mmCIF file of C-alpha atoms and ligand atoms in Angstrom:
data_model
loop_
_atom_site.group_PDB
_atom_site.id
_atom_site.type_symbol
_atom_site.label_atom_id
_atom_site.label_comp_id
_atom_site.label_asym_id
_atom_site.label_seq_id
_atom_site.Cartn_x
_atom_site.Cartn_y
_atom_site.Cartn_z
ATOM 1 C CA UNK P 5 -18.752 7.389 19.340
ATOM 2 C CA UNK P 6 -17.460 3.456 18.342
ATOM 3 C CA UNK P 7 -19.842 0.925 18.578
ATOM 4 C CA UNK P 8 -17.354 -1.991 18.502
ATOM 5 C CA UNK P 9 -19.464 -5.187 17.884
ATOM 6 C CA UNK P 10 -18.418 -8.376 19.411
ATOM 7 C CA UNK P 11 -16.882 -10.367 16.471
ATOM 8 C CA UNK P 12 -19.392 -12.773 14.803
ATOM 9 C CA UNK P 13 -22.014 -10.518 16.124
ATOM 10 C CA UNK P 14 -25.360 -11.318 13.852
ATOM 11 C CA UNK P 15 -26.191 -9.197 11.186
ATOM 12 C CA UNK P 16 -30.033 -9.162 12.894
ATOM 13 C CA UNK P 17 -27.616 -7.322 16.069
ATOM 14 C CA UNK P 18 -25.903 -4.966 14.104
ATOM 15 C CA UNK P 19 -29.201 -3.860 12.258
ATOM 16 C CA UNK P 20 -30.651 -3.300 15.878
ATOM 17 C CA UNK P 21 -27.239 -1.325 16.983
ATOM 18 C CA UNK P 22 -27.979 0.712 13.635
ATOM 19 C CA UNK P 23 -31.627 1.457 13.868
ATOM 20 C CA UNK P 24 -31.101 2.523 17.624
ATOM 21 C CA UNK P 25 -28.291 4.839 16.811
ATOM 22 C CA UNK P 26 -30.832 6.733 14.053
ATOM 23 C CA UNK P 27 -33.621 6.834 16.718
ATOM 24 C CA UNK P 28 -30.894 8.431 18.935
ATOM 25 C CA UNK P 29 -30.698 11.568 16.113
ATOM 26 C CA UNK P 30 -27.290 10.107 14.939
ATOM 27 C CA UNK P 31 -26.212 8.836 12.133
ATOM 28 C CA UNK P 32 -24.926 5.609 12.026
ATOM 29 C CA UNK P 33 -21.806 4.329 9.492
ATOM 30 C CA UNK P 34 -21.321 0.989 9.855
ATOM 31 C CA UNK P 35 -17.573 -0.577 8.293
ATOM 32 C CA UNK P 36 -17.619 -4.776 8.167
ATOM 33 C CA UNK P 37 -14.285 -5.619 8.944
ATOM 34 C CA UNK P 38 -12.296 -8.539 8.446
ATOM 35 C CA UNK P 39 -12.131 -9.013 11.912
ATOM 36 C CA UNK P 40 -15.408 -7.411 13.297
ATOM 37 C CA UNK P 41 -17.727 -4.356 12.146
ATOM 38 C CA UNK P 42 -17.443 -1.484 14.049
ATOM 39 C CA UNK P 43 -20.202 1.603 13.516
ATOM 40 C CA UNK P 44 -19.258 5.296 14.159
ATOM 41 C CA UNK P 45 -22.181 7.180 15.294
ATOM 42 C CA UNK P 46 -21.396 10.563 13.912
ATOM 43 C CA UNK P 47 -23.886 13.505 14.839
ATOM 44 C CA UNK P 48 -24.030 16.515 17.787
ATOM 45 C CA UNK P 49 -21.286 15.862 19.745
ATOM 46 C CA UNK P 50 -22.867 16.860 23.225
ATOM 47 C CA UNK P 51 -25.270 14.633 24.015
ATOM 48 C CA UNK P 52 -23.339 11.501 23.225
ATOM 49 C CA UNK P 53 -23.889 9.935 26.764
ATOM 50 C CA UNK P 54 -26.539 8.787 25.846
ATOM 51 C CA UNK P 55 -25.564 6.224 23.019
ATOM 52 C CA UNK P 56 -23.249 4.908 25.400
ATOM 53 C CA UNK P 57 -26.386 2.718 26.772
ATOM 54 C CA UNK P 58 -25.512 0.636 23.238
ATOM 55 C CA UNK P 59 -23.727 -0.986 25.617
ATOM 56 C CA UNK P 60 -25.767 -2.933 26.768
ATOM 57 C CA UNK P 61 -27.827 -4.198 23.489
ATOM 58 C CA UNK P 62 -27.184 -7.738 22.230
ATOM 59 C CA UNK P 63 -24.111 -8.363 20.251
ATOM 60 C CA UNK P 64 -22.276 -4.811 21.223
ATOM 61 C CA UNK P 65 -18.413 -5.291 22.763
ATOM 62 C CA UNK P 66 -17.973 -1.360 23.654
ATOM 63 C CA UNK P 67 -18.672 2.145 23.216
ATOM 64 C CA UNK P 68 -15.844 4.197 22.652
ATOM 65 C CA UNK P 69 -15.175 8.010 22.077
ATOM 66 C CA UNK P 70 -13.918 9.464 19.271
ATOM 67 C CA UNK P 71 -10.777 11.332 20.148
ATOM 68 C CA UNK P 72 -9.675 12.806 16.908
ATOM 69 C CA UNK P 73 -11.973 15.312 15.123
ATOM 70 C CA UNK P 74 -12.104 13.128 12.258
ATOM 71 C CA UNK P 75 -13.820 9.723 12.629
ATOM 72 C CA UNK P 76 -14.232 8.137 9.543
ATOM 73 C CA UNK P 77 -11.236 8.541 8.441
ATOM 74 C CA UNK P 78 -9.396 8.065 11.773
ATOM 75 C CA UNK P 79 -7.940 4.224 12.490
ATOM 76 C CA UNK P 80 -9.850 4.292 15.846
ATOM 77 C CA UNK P 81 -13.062 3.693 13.793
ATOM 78 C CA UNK P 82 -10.993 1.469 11.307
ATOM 79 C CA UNK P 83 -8.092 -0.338 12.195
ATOM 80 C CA UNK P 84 -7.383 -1.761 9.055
ATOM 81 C CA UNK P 85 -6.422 -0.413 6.117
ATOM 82 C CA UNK P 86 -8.727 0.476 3.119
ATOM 83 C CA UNK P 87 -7.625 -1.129 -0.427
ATOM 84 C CA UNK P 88 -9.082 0.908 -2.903
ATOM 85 C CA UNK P 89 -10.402 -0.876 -5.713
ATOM 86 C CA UNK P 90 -10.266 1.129 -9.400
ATOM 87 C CA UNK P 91 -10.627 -1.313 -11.747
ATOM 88 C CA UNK P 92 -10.377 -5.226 -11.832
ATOM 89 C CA UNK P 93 -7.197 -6.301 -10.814
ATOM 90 C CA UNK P 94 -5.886 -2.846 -9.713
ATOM 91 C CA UNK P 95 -5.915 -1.457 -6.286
ATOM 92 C CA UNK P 96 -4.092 0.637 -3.830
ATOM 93 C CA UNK P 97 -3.541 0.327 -0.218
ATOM 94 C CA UNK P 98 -2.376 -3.773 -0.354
ATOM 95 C CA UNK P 99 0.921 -4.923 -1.089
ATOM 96 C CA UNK P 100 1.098 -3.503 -4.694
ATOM 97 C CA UNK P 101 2.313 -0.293 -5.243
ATOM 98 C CA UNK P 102 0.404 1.587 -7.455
ATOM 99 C CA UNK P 103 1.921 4.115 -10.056
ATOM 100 C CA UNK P 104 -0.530 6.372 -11.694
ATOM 101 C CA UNK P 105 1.283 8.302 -14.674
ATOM 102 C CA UNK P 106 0.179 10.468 -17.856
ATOM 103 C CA UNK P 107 0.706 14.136 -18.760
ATOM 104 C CA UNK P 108 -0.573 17.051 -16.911
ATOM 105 C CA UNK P 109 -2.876 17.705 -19.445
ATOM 106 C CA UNK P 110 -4.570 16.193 -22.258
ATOM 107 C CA UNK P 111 -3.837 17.842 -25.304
ATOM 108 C CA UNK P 112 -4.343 15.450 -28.347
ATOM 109 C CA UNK P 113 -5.307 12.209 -29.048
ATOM 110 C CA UNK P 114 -2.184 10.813 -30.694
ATOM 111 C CA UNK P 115 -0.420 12.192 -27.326
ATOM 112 C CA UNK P 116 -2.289 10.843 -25.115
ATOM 113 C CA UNK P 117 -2.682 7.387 -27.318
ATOM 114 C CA UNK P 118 1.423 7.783 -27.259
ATOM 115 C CA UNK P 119 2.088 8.163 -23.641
ATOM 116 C CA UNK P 120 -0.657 5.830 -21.912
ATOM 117 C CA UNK P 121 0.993 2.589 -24.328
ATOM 118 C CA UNK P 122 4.440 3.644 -23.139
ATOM 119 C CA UNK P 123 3.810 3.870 -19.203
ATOM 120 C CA UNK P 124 2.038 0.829 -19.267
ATOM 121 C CA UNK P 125 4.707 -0.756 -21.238
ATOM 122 C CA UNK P 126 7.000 0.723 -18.173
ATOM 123 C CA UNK P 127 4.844 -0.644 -15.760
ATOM 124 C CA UNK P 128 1.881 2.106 -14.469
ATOM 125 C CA UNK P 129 -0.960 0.889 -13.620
ATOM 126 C CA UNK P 130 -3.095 4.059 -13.988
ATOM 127 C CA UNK P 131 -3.215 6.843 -16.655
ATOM 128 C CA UNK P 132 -3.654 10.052 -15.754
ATOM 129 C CA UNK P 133 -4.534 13.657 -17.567
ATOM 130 C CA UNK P 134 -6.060 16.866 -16.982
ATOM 131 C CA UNK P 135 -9.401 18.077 -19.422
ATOM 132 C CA UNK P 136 -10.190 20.778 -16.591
ATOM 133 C CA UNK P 137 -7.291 22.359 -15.308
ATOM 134 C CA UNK P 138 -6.908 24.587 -12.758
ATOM 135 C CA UNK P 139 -4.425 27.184 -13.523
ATOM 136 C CA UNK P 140 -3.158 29.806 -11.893
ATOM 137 C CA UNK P 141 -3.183 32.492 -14.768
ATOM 138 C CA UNK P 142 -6.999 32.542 -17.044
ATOM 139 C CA UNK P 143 -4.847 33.627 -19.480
ATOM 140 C CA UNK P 144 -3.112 29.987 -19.446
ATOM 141 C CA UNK P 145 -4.423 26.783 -21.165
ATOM 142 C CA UNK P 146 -7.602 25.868 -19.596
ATOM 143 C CA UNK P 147 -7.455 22.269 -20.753
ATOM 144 C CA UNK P 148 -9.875 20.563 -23.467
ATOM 145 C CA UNK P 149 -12.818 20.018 -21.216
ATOM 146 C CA UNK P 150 -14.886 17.118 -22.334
ATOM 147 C CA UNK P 151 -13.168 16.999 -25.500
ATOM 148 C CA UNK P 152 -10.030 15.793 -23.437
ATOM 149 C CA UNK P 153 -11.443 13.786 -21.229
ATOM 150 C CA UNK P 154 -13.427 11.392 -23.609
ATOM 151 C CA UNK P 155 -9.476 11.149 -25.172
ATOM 152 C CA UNK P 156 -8.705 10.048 -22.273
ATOM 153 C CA UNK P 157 -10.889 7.375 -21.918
ATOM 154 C CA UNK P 158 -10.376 6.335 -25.260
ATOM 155 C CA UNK P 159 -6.275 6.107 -24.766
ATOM 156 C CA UNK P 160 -6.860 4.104 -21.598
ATOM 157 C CA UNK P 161 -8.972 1.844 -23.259
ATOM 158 C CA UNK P 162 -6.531 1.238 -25.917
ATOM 159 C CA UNK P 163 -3.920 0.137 -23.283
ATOM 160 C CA UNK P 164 -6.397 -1.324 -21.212
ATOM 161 C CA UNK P 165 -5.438 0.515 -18.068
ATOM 162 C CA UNK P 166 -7.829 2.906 -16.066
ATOM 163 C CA UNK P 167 -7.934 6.472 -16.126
ATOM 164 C CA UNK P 168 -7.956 9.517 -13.646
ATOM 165 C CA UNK P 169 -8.435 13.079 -13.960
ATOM 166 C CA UNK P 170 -9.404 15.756 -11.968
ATOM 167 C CA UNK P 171 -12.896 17.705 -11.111
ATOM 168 C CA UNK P 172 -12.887 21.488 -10.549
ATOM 169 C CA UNK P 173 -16.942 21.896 -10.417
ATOM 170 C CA UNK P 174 -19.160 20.061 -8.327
ATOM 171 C CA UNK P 175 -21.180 20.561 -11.708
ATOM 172 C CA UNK P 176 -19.614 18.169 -13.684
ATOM 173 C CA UNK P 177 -18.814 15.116 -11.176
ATOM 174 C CA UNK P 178 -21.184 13.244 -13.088
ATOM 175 C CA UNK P 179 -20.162 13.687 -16.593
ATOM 176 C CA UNK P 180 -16.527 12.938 -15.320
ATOM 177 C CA UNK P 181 -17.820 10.156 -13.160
ATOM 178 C CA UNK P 182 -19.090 8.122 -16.137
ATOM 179 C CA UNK P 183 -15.561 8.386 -18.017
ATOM 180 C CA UNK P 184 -12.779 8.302 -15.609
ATOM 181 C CA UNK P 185 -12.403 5.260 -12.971
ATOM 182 C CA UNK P 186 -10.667 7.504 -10.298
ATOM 183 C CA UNK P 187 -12.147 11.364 -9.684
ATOM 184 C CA UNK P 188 -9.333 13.912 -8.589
ATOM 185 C CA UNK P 189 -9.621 16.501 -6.410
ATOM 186 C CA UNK P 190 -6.529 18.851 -6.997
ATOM 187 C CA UNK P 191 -4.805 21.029 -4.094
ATOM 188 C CA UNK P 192 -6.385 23.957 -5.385
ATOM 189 C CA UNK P 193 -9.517 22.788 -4.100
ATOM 190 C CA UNK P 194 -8.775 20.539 -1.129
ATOM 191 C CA UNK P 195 -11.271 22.314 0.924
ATOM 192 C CA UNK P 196 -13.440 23.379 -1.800
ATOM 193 C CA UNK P 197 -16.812 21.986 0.515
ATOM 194 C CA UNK P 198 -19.255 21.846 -1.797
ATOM 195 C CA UNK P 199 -16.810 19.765 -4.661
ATOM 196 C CA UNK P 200 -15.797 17.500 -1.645
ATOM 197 C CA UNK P 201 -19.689 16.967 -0.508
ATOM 198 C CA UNK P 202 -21.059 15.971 -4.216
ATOM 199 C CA UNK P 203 -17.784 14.127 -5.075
ATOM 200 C CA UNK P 204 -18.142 12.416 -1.721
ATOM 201 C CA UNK P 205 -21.537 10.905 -3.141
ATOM 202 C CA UNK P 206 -19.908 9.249 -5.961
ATOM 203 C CA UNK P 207 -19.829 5.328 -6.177
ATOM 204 C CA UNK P 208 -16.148 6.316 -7.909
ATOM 205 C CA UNK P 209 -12.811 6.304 -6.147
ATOM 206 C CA UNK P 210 -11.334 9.780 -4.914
ATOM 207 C CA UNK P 211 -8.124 11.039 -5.615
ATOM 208 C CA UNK P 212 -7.663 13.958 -2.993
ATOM 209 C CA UNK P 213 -4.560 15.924 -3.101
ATOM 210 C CA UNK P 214 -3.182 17.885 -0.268
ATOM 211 C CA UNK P 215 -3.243 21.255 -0.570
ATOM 212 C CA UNK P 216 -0.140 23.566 -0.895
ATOM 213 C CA UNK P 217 -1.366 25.255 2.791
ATOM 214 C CA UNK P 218 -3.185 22.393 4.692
ATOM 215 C CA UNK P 219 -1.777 20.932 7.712
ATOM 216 C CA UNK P 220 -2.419 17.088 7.963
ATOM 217 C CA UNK P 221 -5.084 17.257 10.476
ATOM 218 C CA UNK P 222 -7.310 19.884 8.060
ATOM 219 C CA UNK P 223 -6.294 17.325 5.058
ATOM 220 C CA UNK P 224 -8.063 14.703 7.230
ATOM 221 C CA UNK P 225 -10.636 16.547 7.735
ATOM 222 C CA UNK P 226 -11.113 17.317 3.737
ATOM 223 C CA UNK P 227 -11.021 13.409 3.501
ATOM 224 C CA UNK P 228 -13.616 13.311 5.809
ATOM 225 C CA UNK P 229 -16.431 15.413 3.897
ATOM 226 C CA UNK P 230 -16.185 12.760 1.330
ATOM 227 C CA UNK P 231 -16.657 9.756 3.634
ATOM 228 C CA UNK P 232 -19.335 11.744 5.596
ATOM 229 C CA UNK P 233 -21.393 11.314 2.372
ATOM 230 C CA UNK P 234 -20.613 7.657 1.619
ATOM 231 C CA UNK P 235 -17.464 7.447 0.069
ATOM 232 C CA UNK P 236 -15.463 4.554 1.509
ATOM 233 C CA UNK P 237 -12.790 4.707 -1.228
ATOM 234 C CA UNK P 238 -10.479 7.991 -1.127
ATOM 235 C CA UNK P 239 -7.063 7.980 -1.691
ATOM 236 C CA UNK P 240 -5.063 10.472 -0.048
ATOM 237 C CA UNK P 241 -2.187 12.487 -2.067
ATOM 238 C CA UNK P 242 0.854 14.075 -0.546
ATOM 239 C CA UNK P 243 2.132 16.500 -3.539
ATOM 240 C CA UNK P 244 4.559 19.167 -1.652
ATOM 241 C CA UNK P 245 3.371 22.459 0.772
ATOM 242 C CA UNK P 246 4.476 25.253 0.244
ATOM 243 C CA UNK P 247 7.515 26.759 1.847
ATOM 244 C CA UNK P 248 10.078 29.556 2.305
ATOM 245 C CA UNK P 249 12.347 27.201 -0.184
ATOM 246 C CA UNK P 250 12.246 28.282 -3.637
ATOM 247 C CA UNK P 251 14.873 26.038 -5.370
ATOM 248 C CA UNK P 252 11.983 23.470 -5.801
ATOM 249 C CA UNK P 253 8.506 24.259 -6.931
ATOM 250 C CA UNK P 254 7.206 23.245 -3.517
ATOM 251 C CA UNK P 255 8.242 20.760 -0.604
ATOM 252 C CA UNK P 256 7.634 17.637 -1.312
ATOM 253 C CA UNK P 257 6.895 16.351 2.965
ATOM 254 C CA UNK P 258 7.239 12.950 3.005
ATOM 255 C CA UNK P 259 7.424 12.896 6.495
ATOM 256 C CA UNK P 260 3.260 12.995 6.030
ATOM 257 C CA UNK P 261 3.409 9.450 4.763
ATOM 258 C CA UNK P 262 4.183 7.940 8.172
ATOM 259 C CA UNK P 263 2.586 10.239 9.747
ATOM 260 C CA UNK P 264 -0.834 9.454 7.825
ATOM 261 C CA UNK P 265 -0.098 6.242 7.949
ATOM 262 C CA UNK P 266 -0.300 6.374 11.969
ATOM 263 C CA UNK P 267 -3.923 8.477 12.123
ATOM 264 C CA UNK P 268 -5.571 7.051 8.863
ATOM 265 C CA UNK P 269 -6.497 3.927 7.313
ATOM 266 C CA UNK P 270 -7.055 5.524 3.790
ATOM 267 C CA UNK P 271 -4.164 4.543 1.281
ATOM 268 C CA UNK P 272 -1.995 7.902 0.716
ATOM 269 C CA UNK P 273 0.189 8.399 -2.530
ATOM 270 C CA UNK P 274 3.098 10.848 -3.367
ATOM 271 C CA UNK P 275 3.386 13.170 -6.115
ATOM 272 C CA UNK P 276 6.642 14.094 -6.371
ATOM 273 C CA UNK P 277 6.484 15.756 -9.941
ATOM 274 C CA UNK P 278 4.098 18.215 -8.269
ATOM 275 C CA UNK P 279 6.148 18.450 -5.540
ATOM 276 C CA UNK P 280 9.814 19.208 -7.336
ATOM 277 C CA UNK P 281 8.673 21.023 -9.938
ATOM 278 C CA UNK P 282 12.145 19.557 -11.933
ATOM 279 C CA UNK P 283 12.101 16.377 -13.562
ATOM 280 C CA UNK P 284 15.533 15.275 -12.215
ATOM 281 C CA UNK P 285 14.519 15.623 -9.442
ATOM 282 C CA UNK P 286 11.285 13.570 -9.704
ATOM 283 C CA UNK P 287 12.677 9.727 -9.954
ATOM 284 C CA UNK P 288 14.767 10.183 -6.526
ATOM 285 C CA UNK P 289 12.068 11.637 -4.347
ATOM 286 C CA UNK P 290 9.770 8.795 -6.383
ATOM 287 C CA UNK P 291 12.361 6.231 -4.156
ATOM 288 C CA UNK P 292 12.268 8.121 -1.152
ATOM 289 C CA UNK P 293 8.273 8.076 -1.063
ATOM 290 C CA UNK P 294 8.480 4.363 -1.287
ATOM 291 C CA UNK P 295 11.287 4.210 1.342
ATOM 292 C CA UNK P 296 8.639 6.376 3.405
ATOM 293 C CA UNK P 297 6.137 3.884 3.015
ATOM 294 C CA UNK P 298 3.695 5.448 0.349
ATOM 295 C CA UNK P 299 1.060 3.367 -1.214
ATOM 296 C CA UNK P 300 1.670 4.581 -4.570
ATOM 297 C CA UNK P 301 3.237 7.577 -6.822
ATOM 298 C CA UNK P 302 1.657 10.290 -9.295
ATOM 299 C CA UNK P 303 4.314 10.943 -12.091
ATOM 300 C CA UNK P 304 3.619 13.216 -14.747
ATOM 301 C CA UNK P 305 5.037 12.073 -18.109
ATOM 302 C CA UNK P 306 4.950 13.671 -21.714
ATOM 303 C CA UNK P 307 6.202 12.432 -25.171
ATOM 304 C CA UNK P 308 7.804 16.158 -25.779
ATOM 305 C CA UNK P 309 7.939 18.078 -22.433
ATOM 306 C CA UNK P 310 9.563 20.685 -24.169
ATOM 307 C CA UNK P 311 6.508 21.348 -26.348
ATOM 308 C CA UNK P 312 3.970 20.519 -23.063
ATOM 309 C CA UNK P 313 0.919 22.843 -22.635
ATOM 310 C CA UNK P 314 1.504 22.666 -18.926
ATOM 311 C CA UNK P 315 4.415 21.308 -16.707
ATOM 312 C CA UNK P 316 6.667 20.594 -18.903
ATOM 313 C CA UNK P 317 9.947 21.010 -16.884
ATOM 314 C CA UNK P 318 8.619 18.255 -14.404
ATOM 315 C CA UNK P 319 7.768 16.129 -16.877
ATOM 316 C CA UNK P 320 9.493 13.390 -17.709
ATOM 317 C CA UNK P 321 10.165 11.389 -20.964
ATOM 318 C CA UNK P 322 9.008 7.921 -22.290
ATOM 319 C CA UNK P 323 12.563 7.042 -21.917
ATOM 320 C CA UNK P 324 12.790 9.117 -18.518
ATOM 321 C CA UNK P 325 10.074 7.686 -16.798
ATOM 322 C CA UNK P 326 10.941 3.379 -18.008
ATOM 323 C CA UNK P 327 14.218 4.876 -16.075
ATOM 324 C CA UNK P 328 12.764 5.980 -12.556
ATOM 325 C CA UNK P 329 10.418 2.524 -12.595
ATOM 326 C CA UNK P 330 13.955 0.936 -12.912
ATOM 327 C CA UNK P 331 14.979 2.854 -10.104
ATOM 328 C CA UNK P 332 11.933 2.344 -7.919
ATOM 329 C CA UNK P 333 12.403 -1.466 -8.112
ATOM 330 C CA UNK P 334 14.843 -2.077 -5.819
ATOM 331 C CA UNK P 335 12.989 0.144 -3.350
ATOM 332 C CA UNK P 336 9.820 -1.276 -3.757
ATOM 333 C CA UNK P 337 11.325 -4.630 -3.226
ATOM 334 C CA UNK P 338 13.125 -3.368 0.157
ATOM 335 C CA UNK P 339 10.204 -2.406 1.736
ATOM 336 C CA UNK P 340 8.753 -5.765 1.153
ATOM 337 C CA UNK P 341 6.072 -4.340 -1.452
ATOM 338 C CA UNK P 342 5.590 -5.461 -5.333
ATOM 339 C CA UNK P 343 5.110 -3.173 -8.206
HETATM 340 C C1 PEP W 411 -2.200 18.059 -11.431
HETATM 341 O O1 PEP W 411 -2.244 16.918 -10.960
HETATM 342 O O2 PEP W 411 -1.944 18.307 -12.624
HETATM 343 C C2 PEP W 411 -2.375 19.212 -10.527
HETATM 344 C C3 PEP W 411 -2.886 20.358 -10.953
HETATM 345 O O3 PEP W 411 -1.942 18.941 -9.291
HETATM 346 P P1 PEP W 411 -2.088 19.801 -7.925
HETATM 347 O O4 PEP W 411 -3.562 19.934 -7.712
HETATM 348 O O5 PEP W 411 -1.400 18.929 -6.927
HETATM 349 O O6 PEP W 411 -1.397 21.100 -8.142
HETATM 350 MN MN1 MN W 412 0.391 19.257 -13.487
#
């Protein structure tokens, strides 16, 4: 159920509203609006009649059902949309669009010094790169662990832009959490539970990518494991499903973006490096995601892709990647956003 509280209701009314929905056996998750705060009462969906008496406590507008089997993340609790905040002055979900860019995986320090001063220099906001990586083969470069991920703080810092990079093991969300400004979930583990349940407890952002065989509506509910445990700042990540098509490495389905866009208020990104697999491919479908709407893009970028540990054929170059931002400009500008 929505509590929907009239606006300007007292803070003394919506405590009441609160403490009454937790006597009720629920529990109660209250978002402060611009407008109004509105409080899902999330809990045993059967006997929900009965909070529907809210109605008549001081302050309350309506009760409402929940239609969708998400709640938090659905914009029938929310309206309007989240802006993420990562790090002072850089957020995703407003006007901005936010471009997140870095190898797949970290793999020295002069590397990753290298590329996070060049795609800042281009423009990103947000470096990224992998210390635990999830690969398909164990015989295949596991990444450097927390070796790699303390160089990528370190490169960040040196360009002064925040850093992102992705958690495998519930186990290590902390360690991660104090080094890297935005925690990533990768497609691999979109419904990895337990990850999205201890990850959901972090006060840092969440980067959750869809996976290769979710629908939308079991993505949402993903997203939704992490705001069921507090998280109020995940960032959704369309990076290609998989399909009968083999002349890319997956399909990139920007058709989620709108789509999203209608059922959630959480910003959503596009990967389209992930979801080519080809680096000439990577700058158009970059344009196309912001023609779609998307809040933001995940590029994967390496000083020599030909000598990359991990995706090197959809990585692009220094030089590559200064040429797609040039190319997203005029698109960004169209759909009334800045970069
Ligand atoms: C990555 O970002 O390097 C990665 C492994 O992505 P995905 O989880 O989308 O495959
Ligand atoms: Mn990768």
């Amino acid at each position: 159920m929505i509590i929907v509280m009239k606006q300007g209701a007292a803070p003394k009314e919506i405590r009441a509203v609160i403490a009454r929905i937790k006597e009720l056996g629920y529990t109660a998750h209250p978002i402060y609006g611009k407008e109004r705060t509105v409080i899902g009462a999330i809990g045993d969906e059967r006997g929900k009649f009965v909070l529907q008496a809210l109605e008549s406590l001081p302050g309350v507008e309506r009760v409402v059902p929940i239609l969708k089997p998400y709640k938090l993340a659905s914009r029938e609790v929310k309206p309007d949309r989240t802006v993420v905040r990562i790090a002072p002055g850089v957020t995703v979900g407003g006007n901005r669009v936010l471009v997140i860019a870095g190898p797949c995986s970290v793999e020295t320090e002069q590397q990753m010094i290298d590329t996070a001063l060049a795609v800042k220099k281009a423009g990103a906001h947000v470096l990224r790169g992998g210390a635990w990586k999830p690969r398909t083969s164990p015989y295949a470069f596991q990444g450097l662990e927390l070796k790699g991920l303390k160089i990528l703080r370190k490169a960040g810092d040196r360009a002064g832009i925040p850093v992102i990079t992705e958690v495998m093991n519930p186990a290590d969300v902390a360690t991660i959490a104090e080094f890297s400004d935005i925690l990533q979930v990768g497609a691999r583990n979109v419904q990895n539970f337990a990850l999205l349940k201890r990850i959901g407890k972090s006060k840092r952002p969440i980067l959750l990518k869809r996976g290769m065989m979710t629908t939308i509506t079991e993505y949402l509910m993903s997203a939704e494991y992490c705001l069921s445990e507090g998280s109020r700042q995940v960032i959704l990540c369309e990076r290609g499903i998989r399909t009968f098509e083999d002349s890319t490495r997956n399909t990139l389905d920007l058709s989620a973006v709108p789509v999203l866009k209608e059922r959630t208020h959480l910003p959503i990104i596009v990967d389209p490096s992930h979801g080519t697999g080809v680096a000439a491919y990577v700058s158009p479908m970059a344009c196309a995601a912001v023609a779609a709407g998307a809040d933001g893009l995940m590029i994967e970028v390496h000083p020599t892709p030909e000598k990359a540990l991990s995706d090197g054929p959809q990585s692009l170059t220094f030089e590559k990647f200064a040429e797609a931002m040039a190319a997203i400009r005029p698109f960004v500008a169209a759909a009334g956003r800045t970069l």
